[in-house]
């Protein structure tokens, strides 16, 4: 997906990162005219910017966005929350996983506009001040990564997975679907985490970290 | 992605009217649509967001079945105790599809409307009669490992990628719809998806502005329910062959068999004469083989997918053996 605002205004990701959210929001208020002139040549539909209230990690942000902006791009490019990563941008790798009302989703495959006012949690929202979330601490303790690019997605996904598991949700490898509380075995963790790819193949350590955070013996 | 305007629908009537306009498309979970829009395979000029319509309930029907709202997420449907206990084939089929993140977003209605994963359909630099009618089919003489061995045409051999719909076909589900004039229909799932023929771009029997509101399941049929999926990875991959089976057997005899297949055809595939071969027959290898021959009646490979013919036979034999095990 192209970010028309960037093309027109010539802000880079670095500029946004250095300037912070307030600057990004200020620059974006200038989006409509610039975007229109930049896009008019190659599209039939004029861009009608929309106002979106994103509630991220407990903070409300009012954004003016091109309707095409995915939730991932809104988080990264407009709110400077770059913990959520863009891997494939097609829902295949899981690096962009965030929690929507506590449920894990691929933020690259949904539009920011579709989540006006809905509570979103990203990797930046997990720690309590300087105290890491138990999943974050477990990933460090068990060396659940090498390059780290997939890690925020893995951790957010594991958050969602553990709450699904606590709620008794089955998986494809659950032998008895009628069982109210399927045990979280290694095979269950691997199946339930299959939407998160780790190109470094740190999978054994990821499983160990998740087991520890789940309170299971590792 | 091409530019579009965005509208959040506040009622079904509003959504139906808005979606009937040329170039407009409904968006529910969006997991397939946005993927295709990024690649400009789909280029709607207007999106009608139906995520806040109250279609997210799973309700018992007076007949003893279930009515599943169109916006029920795949993960919620798979985890529902009624589905797990009475429609295990559906729960298992859903859980075999995509990833947990995608299932949390993907909806019942959207799953039925998802497009094929044919790589030529996705590649806008290649001919594809489904994406660009009249341009040709690159799969016929190209890499066609994942393509159809049944139900295809000389215009298109793309397969329907859904697991959920295969289980629903075995269960004889009905698809409930409504249009902008509040006219409702219940479409048997067997008639919901179309075969490609000369118009592979038309995939369902839905009319413009007609919206899926629910899927209705009849009371669960007698018998053991199995969903078996064969694929290139153990998880998070589309089916090469899948079988949704509901088989009632006792004393070494088969009383009834409902057998639907994924990965083989442009729609969930079911062959009544093949199922009839099983009725009253002994639960034996020769019966299973006769049923498989019936299912594969008219099957043809295109080179890369020739393996699906023996793979279907073997998978079905294994499923029937498991289903009739006493």
Short mmCIF file of C-alpha atoms in Angstrom, two decimals:
data_model
loop_
_atom_site.label_atom_id
_atom_site.label_comp_id
_atom_site.label_asym_id
_atom_site.label_seq_id
_atom_site.Cartn_x
_atom_site.Cartn_y
_atom_site.Cartn_z
CA UNK A 1 0.00 0.00 0.00
CA UNK A 2 1.32 3.41 -0.81
CA UNK A 3 1.24 6.19 1.74
CA UNK A 4 0.18 9.08 -0.40
CA UNK A 5 0.81 11.60 2.34
CA UNK A 6 4.46 10.71 2.42
CA UNK A 7 4.87 10.93 -1.30
CA UNK A 8 3.44 14.43 -1.36
CA UNK A 9 4.76 15.93 1.85
CA UNK A 10 8.13 14.21 1.73
CA UNK A 11 8.24 13.11 5.30
CA UNK A 12 10.22 10.01 5.91
CA UNK A 13 9.65 7.41 8.55
CA UNK A 14 12.73 8.73 10.29
CA UNK A 15 11.29 12.24 10.37
CA UNK A 16 8.17 10.93 11.99
CA UNK A 17 10.17 8.93 14.50
CA UNK A 18 12.36 11.84 15.44
CA UNK A 19 9.62 14.41 15.51
CA UNK A 20 7.14 12.33 17.45
CA UNK A 21 3.43 11.89 17.12
CA UNK A 22 2.43 15.50 17.56
CA UNK A 23 4.45 16.57 14.55
CA UNK A 24 3.16 13.69 12.50
CA UNK A 25 -0.40 14.62 13.34
CA UNK A 26 0.30 18.25 12.46
CA UNK A 27 1.78 17.31 9.11
CA UNK A 28 -1.11 15.02 8.39
CA UNK A 29 -3.61 17.79 8.77
CA UNK A 30 -2.16 19.02 5.49
CA UNK A 31 -2.80 15.68 3.81
CA UNK A 32 -5.96 16.25 1.76
CA UNK A 33 -4.77 18.79 -0.78
CA UNK A 34 -1.34 17.29 -1.21
CA UNK A 35 -2.70 13.79 -1.49
CA UNK A 36 -5.28 14.84 -4.05
CA UNK A 37 -2.71 16.35 -6.34
CA UNK A 38 -0.39 13.40 -5.95
CA UNK A 39 -3.05 10.81 -6.63
CA UNK A 40 -5.23 12.51 -9.22
CA UNK A 41 -3.12 11.28 -12.10
CA UNK A 42 -3.43 7.55 -11.45
CA UNK A 43 -6.83 7.05 -9.93
CA UNK A 44 -10.46 7.63 -10.76
CA UNK A 45 -11.71 8.02 -7.22
CA UNK A 46 -10.77 11.18 -5.37
CA UNK A 47 -9.35 10.62 -1.92
CA UNK A 48 -11.75 11.67 0.78
CA UNK A 49 -9.80 11.79 4.05
CA UNK A 50 -11.63 10.48 7.06
CA UNK A 51 -11.36 11.19 10.73
CA UNK A 52 -10.50 8.17 12.85
CA UNK A 53 -10.18 7.96 16.63
CA UNK A 54 -7.65 5.27 17.47
CA UNK A 55 -7.51 4.09 21.06
CA UNK A 56 -4.06 2.60 21.39
CA UNK A 57 -2.54 1.38 24.65
CA UNK A 58 -5.07 3.44 26.57
CA UNK A 59 -4.48 6.70 24.73
CA UNK A 60 -6.92 8.23 22.28
CA UNK A 61 -5.51 9.66 19.04
CA UNK A 62 -7.59 11.63 16.55
CA UNK A 63 -6.17 11.07 13.07
CA UNK A 64 -7.11 12.28 9.62
CA UNK A 65 -6.36 9.43 7.28
CA UNK A 66 -6.54 8.33 3.68
CA UNK A 67 -9.21 5.57 3.90
CA UNK A 68 -6.63 3.13 2.51
CA UNK A 69 -4.48 3.37 5.63
CA UNK A 70 -4.16 -0.01 7.25
CA UNK A 71 -4.17 -0.26 11.02
CA UNK A 72 -0.49 -1.23 10.82
CA UNK A 73 0.45 1.85 8.80
CA UNK A 74 -1.57 4.07 11.13
CA UNK A 75 0.31 2.69 14.13
CA UNK A 76 3.75 2.83 12.55
CA UNK A 77 3.65 5.85 10.27
CA UNK A 78 1.13 8.08 12.02
CA UNK A 79 1.57 7.24 15.70
CA UNK A 80 5.27 6.31 15.53
CA UNK A 81 4.53 3.01 17.27
CA UNK A 82 7.05 1.02 15.29
CA UNK A 83 7.11 -2.03 17.56
CA UNK A 84 4.54 -3.72 15.31
CA UNK A 85 6.49 -4.80 12.26
CA UNK A 86 5.65 -4.94 8.57
CA UNK A 87 6.95 -8.27 7.32
CA UNK A 88 4.91 -9.51 4.38
CA UNK A 89 2.03 -6.98 4.56
CA UNK A 90 -0.29 -9.81 3.43
CA UNK A 91 -1.24 -11.58 6.66
CA UNK A 92 1.17 -14.44 6.12
CA UNK A 93 3.97 -13.75 8.61
CA UNK A 94 2.32 -12.43 11.79
CA UNK A 95 4.96 -9.75 12.50
CA UNK A 96 2.20 -7.10 12.60
CA UNK A 97 0.09 -8.91 15.22
CA UNK A 98 -1.68 -6.60 17.67
CA UNK A 99 -4.56 -7.12 20.09
CA UNK A 100 -7.95 -5.72 19.19
CA UNK A 101 -10.15 -5.74 22.29
CA UNK A 102 -7.82 -8.44 23.62
CA UNK A 103 -7.97 -10.61 20.50
CA UNK A 104 -4.98 -11.07 18.24
CA UNK A 105 -5.29 -9.89 14.65
CA UNK A 106 -3.00 -9.07 11.71
CA UNK A 107 -2.93 -5.26 11.72
CA UNK A 108 -1.76 -5.24 8.07
CA UNK A 109 -5.02 -6.80 6.86
CA UNK A 110 -7.47 -4.36 8.35
CA UNK A 111 -8.15 -0.68 7.84
CA UNK A 112 -7.64 1.85 10.60
CA UNK A 113 -11.05 3.29 9.75
CA UNK A 114 -12.70 -0.01 10.67
CA UNK A 115 -11.48 0.34 14.27
CA UNK A 116 -12.66 3.81 15.20
CA UNK A 117 -12.92 3.92 18.99
CA UNK A 118 -11.97 0.28 19.53
CA UNK A 119 -9.28 -0.61 22.10
CA UNK A 120 -5.99 -1.67 20.52
CA UNK A 121 -2.94 -2.98 22.36
CA UNK A 122 0.48 -3.08 20.74
CA UNK A 123 3.81 -4.40 22.02
CA UNK A 124 4.48 -0.90 23.40
CA UNK A 125 1.50 -1.29 25.73
CA UNK A 126 2.49 -4.54 27.46
CA UNK A 127 5.13 -3.50 29.97
CA UNK A 128 4.13 -1.89 33.25
CA UNK A 129 6.47 1.07 33.35
CA UNK A 130 9.96 -0.42 33.47
CA UNK A 131 8.64 -3.85 34.45
CA UNK A 132 8.40 -6.15 31.47
CA UNK A 133 5.32 -8.23 30.87
CA UNK A 134 5.98 -11.87 31.91
CA UNK A 135 5.91 -12.89 28.23
CA UNK A 136 8.54 -10.29 27.35
CA UNK A 137 10.72 -11.42 30.25
CA UNK A 138 10.28 -15.06 29.29
CA UNK A 139 11.30 -14.39 25.67
CA UNK A 140 14.52 -12.78 26.94
CA UNK A 141 15.17 -15.54 29.49
CA UNK A 142 14.68 -18.31 26.92
CA UNK A 143 16.35 -16.48 24.04
CA UNK A 144 13.14 -16.69 22.02
CA UNK A 145 14.60 -14.81 19.06
CA UNK A 146 17.71 -14.06 17.06
CA UNK A 147 17.16 -11.02 14.88
CA UNK A 148 14.05 -9.95 16.80
CA UNK A 149 12.01 -8.77 13.84
CA UNK A 150 9.15 -11.20 14.46
CA UNK A 151 9.32 -10.89 18.25
CA UNK A 152 6.75 -8.20 18.93
CA UNK A 153 4.30 -10.09 16.75
CA UNK A 154 5.17 -13.36 18.49
CA UNK A 155 4.61 -11.82 21.92
CA UNK A 156 1.33 -10.10 21.04
CA UNK A 157 0.19 -13.32 19.38
CA UNK A 158 1.15 -15.33 22.47
CA UNK A 159 -0.86 -12.88 24.61
CA UNK A 160 -3.94 -13.53 22.50
CA UNK A 161 -3.23 -17.24 22.33
CA UNK A 162 -2.99 -17.63 26.09
CA UNK A 163 -6.29 -15.88 26.65
CA UNK A 164 -7.92 -18.06 23.96
CA UNK A 165 -6.49 -21.10 25.69
CA UNK A 166 -7.70 -19.94 29.11
CA UNK A 167 -11.17 -19.49 27.61
CA UNK A 168 -11.06 -23.15 26.52
CA UNK A 169 -10.83 -22.59 22.76
CA UNK A 170 -9.79 -25.72 20.84
CA UNK A 171 -7.21 -25.93 18.06
CA UNK A 172 -6.84 -28.16 15.01
CA UNK A 173 -4.65 -30.57 17.00
CA UNK A 174 -7.01 -30.79 19.97
CA UNK A 175 -7.89 -34.47 20.07
CA UNK A 176 -11.27 -34.14 21.76
CA UNK A 177 -13.19 -31.04 20.66
CA UNK A 178 -15.74 -31.57 23.43
CA UNK A 179 -13.05 -31.13 26.09
CA UNK A 180 -13.80 -27.86 27.86
CA UNK A 181 -10.18 -26.98 28.68
CA UNK A 182 -7.65 -28.55 26.28
CA UNK A 183 -4.18 -28.82 27.86
CA UNK A 184 -1.56 -26.48 26.43
CA UNK A 185 0.97 -29.04 25.21
CA UNK A 186 3.96 -28.21 23.00
CA UNK A 187 1.99 -29.47 19.99
CA UNK A 188 -0.91 -27.18 20.94
CA UNK A 189 1.39 -24.16 21.33
CA UNK A 190 3.03 -24.81 17.97
CA UNK A 191 -0.30 -25.18 16.17
CA UNK A 192 -1.83 -22.15 17.88
CA UNK A 193 1.23 -20.02 17.04
CA UNK A 194 1.46 -21.13 13.39
CA UNK A 195 0.42 -17.67 12.20
CA UNK A 196 3.75 -16.26 13.39
CA UNK A 197 6.74 -17.10 11.27
CA UNK A 198 10.28 -16.83 12.67
CA UNK A 199 12.79 -16.78 9.85
CA UNK A 200 15.60 -17.40 12.37
CA UNK A 201 13.69 -20.52 13.47
CA UNK A 202 13.84 -19.77 17.19
CA UNK A 203 10.73 -21.90 17.58
CA UNK A 204 11.93 -24.25 20.38
CA UNK A 205 12.84 -21.26 22.54
CA UNK A 206 9.63 -19.42 21.65
CA UNK A 207 7.63 -22.46 22.79
CA UNK A 208 9.66 -22.63 26.02
CA UNK A 209 9.11 -18.92 26.70
CA UNK A 210 5.37 -19.20 26.14
CA UNK A 211 5.14 -22.27 28.36
CA UNK A 212 6.90 -20.43 31.15
CA UNK A 213 4.65 -17.39 30.83
CA UNK A 214 1.62 -19.68 30.81
CA UNK A 215 2.73 -21.03 34.16
CA UNK A 216 3.47 -24.48 32.75
CA UNK A 217 6.63 -26.38 33.65
CA UNK A 218 9.34 -25.79 31.04
CA UNK B 1 -4.19 0.07 -3.49
CA UNK B 2 -6.58 2.13 -5.60
CA UNK B 3 -8.39 4.96 -3.86
CA UNK B 4 -11.87 4.32 -2.51
CA UNK B 5 -14.43 6.04 -0.37
CA UNK B 6 -15.42 4.48 2.93
CA UNK B 7 -18.83 4.14 4.53
CA UNK B 8 -19.83 2.42 7.76
CA UNK B 9 -23.25 0.84 7.32
CA UNK B 10 -25.73 1.28 10.14
CA UNK B 11 -28.39 -1.06 8.81
CA UNK B 12 -28.71 -4.01 6.48
CA UNK B 13 -30.94 -2.02 4.14
CA UNK B 14 -28.36 0.75 3.95
CA UNK B 15 -25.59 -1.78 3.30
CA UNK B 16 -27.56 -3.59 0.62
CA UNK B 17 -28.44 -0.36 -1.20
CA UNK B 18 -24.87 0.94 -1.00
CA UNK B 19 -23.28 -2.31 -2.12
CA UNK B 20 -25.53 -2.57 -5.18
CA UNK B 21 -23.88 0.49 -6.74
CA UNK B 22 -21.28 -0.16 -9.45
CA UNK B 23 -17.77 -0.53 -8.01
CA UNK B 24 -18.97 -0.83 -4.42
CA UNK B 25 -17.97 -3.77 -2.24
CA UNK B 26 -18.90 -4.88 1.25
CA UNK B 27 -16.06 -5.32 3.70
CA UNK B 28 -16.42 -7.65 6.68
CA UNK B 29 -13.25 -9.20 8.14
CA UNK B 30 -11.34 -7.89 5.14
CA UNK B 31 -8.59 -10.50 5.38
CA UNK B 32 -8.99 -11.63 1.78
CA UNK B 33 -10.39 -8.44 0.25
CA UNK B 34 -7.62 -6.12 1.50
CA UNK B 35 -4.99 -8.62 0.43
CA UNK B 36 -6.45 -8.54 -3.09
CA UNK B 37 -6.85 -4.76 -3.03
CA UNK B 38 -3.17 -4.29 -2.19
CA UNK B 39 -2.33 -6.28 -5.31
CA UNK B 40 -5.00 -4.44 -7.32
CA UNK B 41 -6.72 -7.70 -8.15
CA UNK B 42 -9.76 -6.10 -6.53
CA UNK B 43 -10.23 -2.38 -7.16
CA UNK B 44 -13.47 -1.24 -5.54
CA UNK B 45 -14.18 2.51 -5.57
CA UNK B 46 -16.36 2.34 -2.46
CA UNK B 47 -16.17 0.16 0.64
CA UNK B 48 -19.22 -0.51 2.78
CA UNK B 49 -18.11 -1.63 6.23
CA UNK B 50 -20.63 -4.02 7.80
CA UNK B 51 -18.62 -4.85 10.93
CA UNK B 52 -21.02 -3.08 13.25
CA UNK B 53 -24.19 -4.72 11.95
CA UNK B 54 -25.76 -7.04 14.55
CA UNK B 55 -25.13 -10.28 12.67
CA UNK B 56 -22.79 -11.87 15.17
CA UNK B 57 -25.06 -14.33 16.99
CA UNK B 58 -25.18 -18.12 16.90
CA UNK B 59 -28.74 -19.17 17.70
CA UNK B 60 -30.54 -22.48 18.15
CA UNK B 61 -33.30 -23.04 15.61
CA UNK B 62 -36.69 -24.58 16.52
CA UNK B 63 -35.79 -27.57 14.29
CA UNK B 64 -32.74 -28.39 16.41
CA UNK B 65 -30.17 -26.80 14.15
CA UNK B 66 -28.15 -23.61 14.35
CA UNK B 67 -28.45 -20.21 12.74
CA UNK B 68 -25.00 -18.66 12.40
CA UNK B 69 -24.91 -14.89 11.84
CA UNK B 70 -22.89 -13.78 8.82
CA UNK B 71 -20.54 -11.72 10.99
CA UNK B 72 -19.70 -14.52 13.44
CA UNK B 73 -15.92 -14.77 13.36
CA UNK B 74 -14.41 -18.08 12.29
CA UNK B 75 -12.67 -18.47 15.67
CA UNK B 76 -15.89 -17.90 17.62
CA UNK B 77 -17.80 -20.36 15.45
CA UNK B 78 -15.11 -23.03 15.84
CA UNK B 79 -15.04 -22.58 19.64
CA UNK B 80 -18.81 -22.51 20.20
CA UNK B 81 -19.71 -25.47 22.45
CA UNK B 82 -22.74 -26.36 20.31
CA UNK B 83 -20.57 -26.52 17.19
CA UNK B 84 -17.82 -28.48 18.96
CA UNK B 85 -20.26 -31.00 20.38
CA UNK B 86 -22.74 -31.43 17.53
CA UNK B 87 -20.97 -30.22 14.37
CA UNK B 88 -17.40 -31.34 15.00
CA UNK B 89 -16.70 -31.50 11.27
CA UNK B 90 -17.37 -27.76 11.01
CA UNK B 91 -15.31 -26.83 14.05
CA UNK B 92 -12.40 -28.94 12.80
CA UNK B 93 -12.64 -27.54 9.26
CA UNK B 94 -12.57 -23.96 10.57
CA UNK B 95 -9.61 -24.69 12.84
CA UNK B 96 -7.70 -26.19 9.91
CA UNK B 97 -7.98 -22.96 7.94
CA UNK B 98 -5.66 -19.94 7.99
CA UNK B 99 -4.09 -18.78 11.28
CA UNK B 100 -5.56 -17.81 14.64
CA UNK B 101 -5.13 -14.10 13.84
CA UNK B 102 -7.00 -14.47 10.55
CA UNK B 103 -9.74 -16.59 12.12
CA UNK B 104 -10.31 -13.86 14.71
CA UNK B 105 -11.15 -11.48 11.86
CA UNK B 106 -12.59 -13.68 9.12
CA UNK B 107 -16.37 -13.98 9.13
CA UNK B 108 -18.83 -16.70 8.21
CA UNK B 109 -20.21 -14.73 5.27
CA UNK B 110 -16.79 -13.57 4.14
CA UNK B 111 -15.38 -17.08 4.24
CA UNK B 112 -18.09 -18.18 1.78
CA UNK B 113 -17.16 -15.30 -0.54
CA UNK B 114 -13.37 -15.59 -0.40
CA UNK B 115 -11.64 -15.78 -3.76
CA UNK B 116 -9.41 -18.51 -5.12
CA UNK B 117 -5.69 -18.57 -4.26
CA UNK B 118 -4.76 -19.48 -7.87
CA UNK B 119 -1.40 -17.74 -8.29
CA UNK B 120 -2.28 -16.53 -11.77
CA UNK B 121 -5.44 -14.88 -10.42
CA UNK B 122 -3.20 -13.04 -7.95
CA UNK B 123 -0.58 -12.05 -10.55
CA UNK B 124 -2.00 -9.11 -12.51
CA UNK B 125 0.72 -9.48 -15.14
CA UNK B 126 -0.71 -12.88 -16.20
CA UNK B 127 -3.84 -13.74 -18.15
CA UNK B 128 -6.78 -14.84 -16.01
CA UNK B 129 -10.37 -15.19 -17.13
CA UNK B 130 -11.60 -14.83 -13.57
CA UNK B 131 -9.82 -11.52 -12.95
CA UNK B 132 -9.94 -10.23 -16.53
CA UNK B 133 -12.63 -12.09 -18.53
CA UNK B 134 -11.47 -13.08 -22.00
CA UNK B 135 -7.76 -12.73 -21.26
CA UNK B 136 -7.16 -16.49 -21.09
CA UNK B 137 -6.08 -18.93 -18.40
CA UNK B 138 -2.41 -19.20 -17.56
CA UNK B 139 -2.99 -22.16 -15.26
CA UNK B 140 -4.17 -24.57 -17.96
CA UNK B 141 -0.71 -24.87 -19.48
CA UNK B 142 1.25 -23.46 -16.54
CA UNK B 143 2.03 -24.50 -12.99
CA UNK B 144 -1.21 -26.06 -11.88
CA UNK B 145 -0.26 -28.11 -8.85
CA UNK B 146 -3.02 -26.62 -6.69
CA UNK B 147 -5.71 -26.58 -9.37
CA UNK B 148 -8.99 -28.38 -9.98
CA UNK B 149 -9.36 -31.95 -11.18
CA UNK B 150 -13.16 -31.74 -11.13
CA UNK B 151 -15.66 -29.08 -12.20
CA UNK B 152 -13.21 -26.88 -14.09
CA UNK B 153 -13.67 -25.59 -17.62
CA UNK B 154 -11.41 -24.63 -20.50
CA UNK B 155 -11.70 -21.07 -19.16
CA UNK B 156 -10.70 -21.68 -15.53
CA UNK B 157 -9.45 -24.47 -13.26
CA UNK B 158 -9.14 -22.47 -10.03
CA UNK B 159 -10.28 -24.16 -6.82
CA UNK B 160 -12.41 -22.77 -4.02
CA UNK B 161 -10.04 -22.39 -1.05
CA UNK B 162 -12.54 -22.62 1.83
CA UNK B 163 -12.43 -25.37 4.44
CA UNK B 164 -15.53 -24.08 6.24
CA UNK B 165 -17.68 -24.33 3.13
CA UNK B 166 -16.65 -27.97 2.60
CA UNK B 167 -17.95 -28.91 6.05
CA UNK B 168 -21.11 -26.87 5.44
CA UNK B 169 -21.65 -28.73 2.18
CA UNK B 170 -21.48 -32.06 4.02
CA UNK B 171 -23.97 -30.66 6.54
CA UNK B 172 -26.42 -29.43 3.85
CA UNK B 173 -26.30 -25.88 5.17
CA UNK B 174 -28.37 -23.06 3.71
CA UNK B 175 -27.18 -19.51 3.09
CA UNK B 176 -29.65 -16.85 4.22
CA UNK B 177 -29.67 -13.53 2.36
CA UNK B 178 -31.50 -10.22 2.20
CA UNK B 179 -31.58 -7.47 -0.42
CA UNK B 180 -32.26 -3.73 -0.36
CA UNK B 181 -36.01 -4.37 -0.76
CA UNK B 182 -35.91 -6.66 2.30
CA UNK B 183 -36.52 -9.76 0.17
CA UNK B 184 -34.96 -12.79 1.87
CA UNK B 185 -33.77 -16.08 0.40
CA UNK B 186 -32.38 -19.36 1.74
CA UNK B 187 -29.93 -20.76 -0.79
CA UNK B 188 -28.86 -24.41 -0.39
CA UNK B 189 -25.07 -24.38 -0.12
CA UNK B 190 -24.89 -26.78 -3.07
CA UNK B 191 -26.36 -24.00 -5.23
CA UNK B 192 -24.47 -21.11 -3.67
CA UNK B 193 -21.16 -21.47 -5.51
CA UNK B 194 -21.14 -21.68 -9.32
CA UNK B 195 -18.93 -23.70 -11.62
CA UNK B 196 -16.78 -21.52 -13.91
CA UNK B 197 -18.08 -22.58 -17.35
CA UNK B 198 -17.60 -19.58 -19.63
CA UNK B 199 -18.04 -17.02 -16.83
CA UNK B 200 -15.44 -17.82 -14.15
CA UNK B 201 -15.67 -14.25 -12.86
CA UNK B 202 -19.16 -15.03 -11.48
CA UNK B 203 -18.54 -17.27 -8.49
CA UNK B 204 -21.81 -17.33 -6.58
CA UNK B 205 -25.53 -17.09 -7.20
CA UNK B 206 -25.80 -13.91 -5.11
CA UNK B 207 -27.41 -10.98 -6.93
CA UNK B 208 -26.05 -7.42 -6.82
CA UNK B 209 -27.01 -5.86 -3.48
CA UNK B 210 -27.89 -9.23 -1.96
CA UNK B 211 -26.19 -9.69 1.41
CA UNK B 212 -25.52 -12.87 3.35
CA UNK B 213 -27.16 -12.59 6.76
CA UNK B 214 -26.68 -16.09 8.14
CA UNK B 215 -25.85 -19.71 7.50
CA UNK B 216 -28.43 -22.20 8.70
CA UNK B 217 -27.41 -25.68 9.76
CA UNK B 218 -30.04 -28.43 9.90
CA UNK B 219 -30.00 -30.71 12.98
CA UNK B 220 -26.76 -32.70 13.07
CA UNK B 221 -26.97 -35.89 11.00
CA UNK B 222 -26.31 -39.30 12.57
CA UNK B 223 -22.80 -40.63 12.38
CA UNK B 224 -19.16 -39.92 13.01
CA UNK B 225 -17.87 -36.57 11.79
CA UNK B 226 -14.35 -36.22 10.40
CA UNK B 227 -12.48 -33.41 8.64
CA UNK B 228 -9.24 -34.58 7.08
CA UNK B 229 -7.00 -32.05 5.34
CA UNK B 230 -3.93 -32.90 3.29
CA UNK B 231 -1.58 -30.00 2.59
CA UNK B 232 2.04 -29.00 2.05
CA UNK B 233 2.57 -27.89 5.67
CA UNK B 234 1.23 -29.24 8.95
CA UNK B 235 -0.53 -25.94 9.64
CA UNK B 236 -1.47 -22.65 8.01
CA UNK B 237 -1.76 -23.89 4.41
CA UNK B 238 -4.58 -24.42 1.95
CA UNK B 239 -5.83 -27.92 1.22
CA UNK B 240 -4.48 -29.98 -1.64
CA UNK B 241 -7.29 -32.37 -0.80
CA UNK B 242 -9.69 -32.23 2.10
CA UNK B 243 -12.58 -34.48 3.05
CA UNK B 244 -15.54 -33.60 5.26
CA UNK B 245 -17.20 -36.87 6.17
CA UNK B 246 -20.27 -37.75 8.20
CA UNK B 247 -20.59 -41.51 8.20
CA UNK B 248 -23.12 -43.61 10.05
CA UNK B 249 -21.95 -47.21 10.34
CA UNK B 250 -22.71 -50.14 12.62
CA UNK B 251 -22.02 -53.87 12.61
CA UNK B 252 -19.60 -53.57 9.74
CA UNK B 253 -22.20 -51.94 7.47
CA UNK B 254 -22.51 -48.34 6.30
CA UNK B 255 -25.95 -46.81 6.86
CA UNK B 256 -25.23 -43.43 5.30
CA UNK B 257 -22.27 -41.37 4.14
CA UNK B 258 -22.05 -37.66 3.44
CA UNK B 259 -18.76 -36.82 1.76
CA UNK B 260 -17.71 -33.33 0.67
CA UNK B 261 -14.31 -32.42 -0.77
CA UNK B 262 -12.10 -29.36 -0.79
CA UNK B 263 -9.08 -28.63 -2.98
CA UNK B 264 -10.52 -30.52 -5.92
CA UNK B 265 -12.97 -28.20 -7.63
CA UNK B 266 -14.18 -24.61 -8.04
CA UNK B 267 -16.78 -25.31 -5.34
CA UNK B 268 -17.08 -27.67 -2.40
CA UNK B 269 -17.55 -30.99 -4.19
CA UNK B 270 -20.11 -33.66 -3.40
CA UNK B 271 -21.25 -36.61 -5.52
CA UNK B 272 -24.58 -38.17 -4.54
CA UNK B 273 -24.19 -41.39 -6.59
CA UNK B 274 -20.83 -42.05 -4.90
CA UNK B 275 -22.42 -41.69 -1.47
CA UNK B 276 -25.21 -44.04 -2.49
CA UNK B 277 -22.64 -46.74 -3.28
CA UNK B 278 -21.77 -46.80 0.40
CA UNK B 279 -25.34 -47.16 1.71
CA UNK B 280 -25.93 -50.70 2.98
CA UNK B 281 -22.48 -51.83 1.83
CA UNK B 282 -19.91 -53.49 4.04
CA UNK B 283 -17.28 -51.24 5.58
CA UNK B 284 -14.53 -52.72 3.42
CA UNK B 285 -11.67 -51.58 1.23
CA UNK B 286 -13.61 -52.60 -1.87
CA UNK B 287 -16.56 -50.40 -0.82
CA UNK B 288 -14.27 -47.48 -0.06
CA UNK B 289 -12.61 -47.89 -3.43
CA UNK B 290 -15.95 -47.99 -5.23
CA UNK B 291 -17.02 -44.80 -3.45
CA UNK B 292 -13.72 -43.12 -4.37
CA UNK B 293 -14.20 -44.10 -8.02
CA UNK B 294 -17.63 -42.52 -7.90
CA UNK B 295 -16.27 -39.29 -6.44
CA UNK B 296 -13.52 -39.16 -9.07
CA UNK B 297 -15.89 -39.82 -11.96
CA UNK B 298 -14.82 -37.39 -14.70
CA UNK B 299 -11.68 -36.25 -12.88
CA UNK B 300 -8.78 -35.08 -15.04
CA UNK B 301 -5.35 -33.76 -14.27
CA UNK B 302 -3.54 -30.92 -16.05
CA UNK B 303 0.01 -32.11 -15.42
CA UNK B 304 0.99 -30.48 -12.16
CA UNK B 305 -2.10 -31.64 -10.32
CA UNK B 306 -2.30 -35.24 -11.62
CA UNK B 307 -1.27 -36.42 -8.15
CA UNK B 308 -4.56 -35.20 -6.70
CA UNK B 309 -6.43 -38.12 -8.28
CA UNK B 310 -4.61 -40.90 -6.37
CA UNK B 311 -4.27 -38.61 -3.33
CA UNK B 312 -8.04 -38.15 -3.20
CA UNK B 313 -8.60 -41.89 -3.46
CA UNK B 314 -6.15 -42.66 -0.66
CA UNK B 315 -7.36 -39.86 1.60
CA UNK B 316 -10.97 -40.93 1.20
CA UNK B 317 -10.10 -44.57 1.90
CA UNK B 318 -8.32 -43.53 5.10
CA UNK B 319 -11.22 -41.34 6.19
CA UNK B 320 -13.81 -44.05 5.53
CA UNK B 321 -11.72 -46.63 7.37
CA UNK B 322 -11.49 -44.29 10.38
CA UNK B 323 -15.17 -43.41 10.20
CA UNK B 324 -16.32 -47.04 10.16
CA UNK B 325 -13.87 -48.29 12.77
CA UNK B 326 -15.79 -49.95 15.59
#
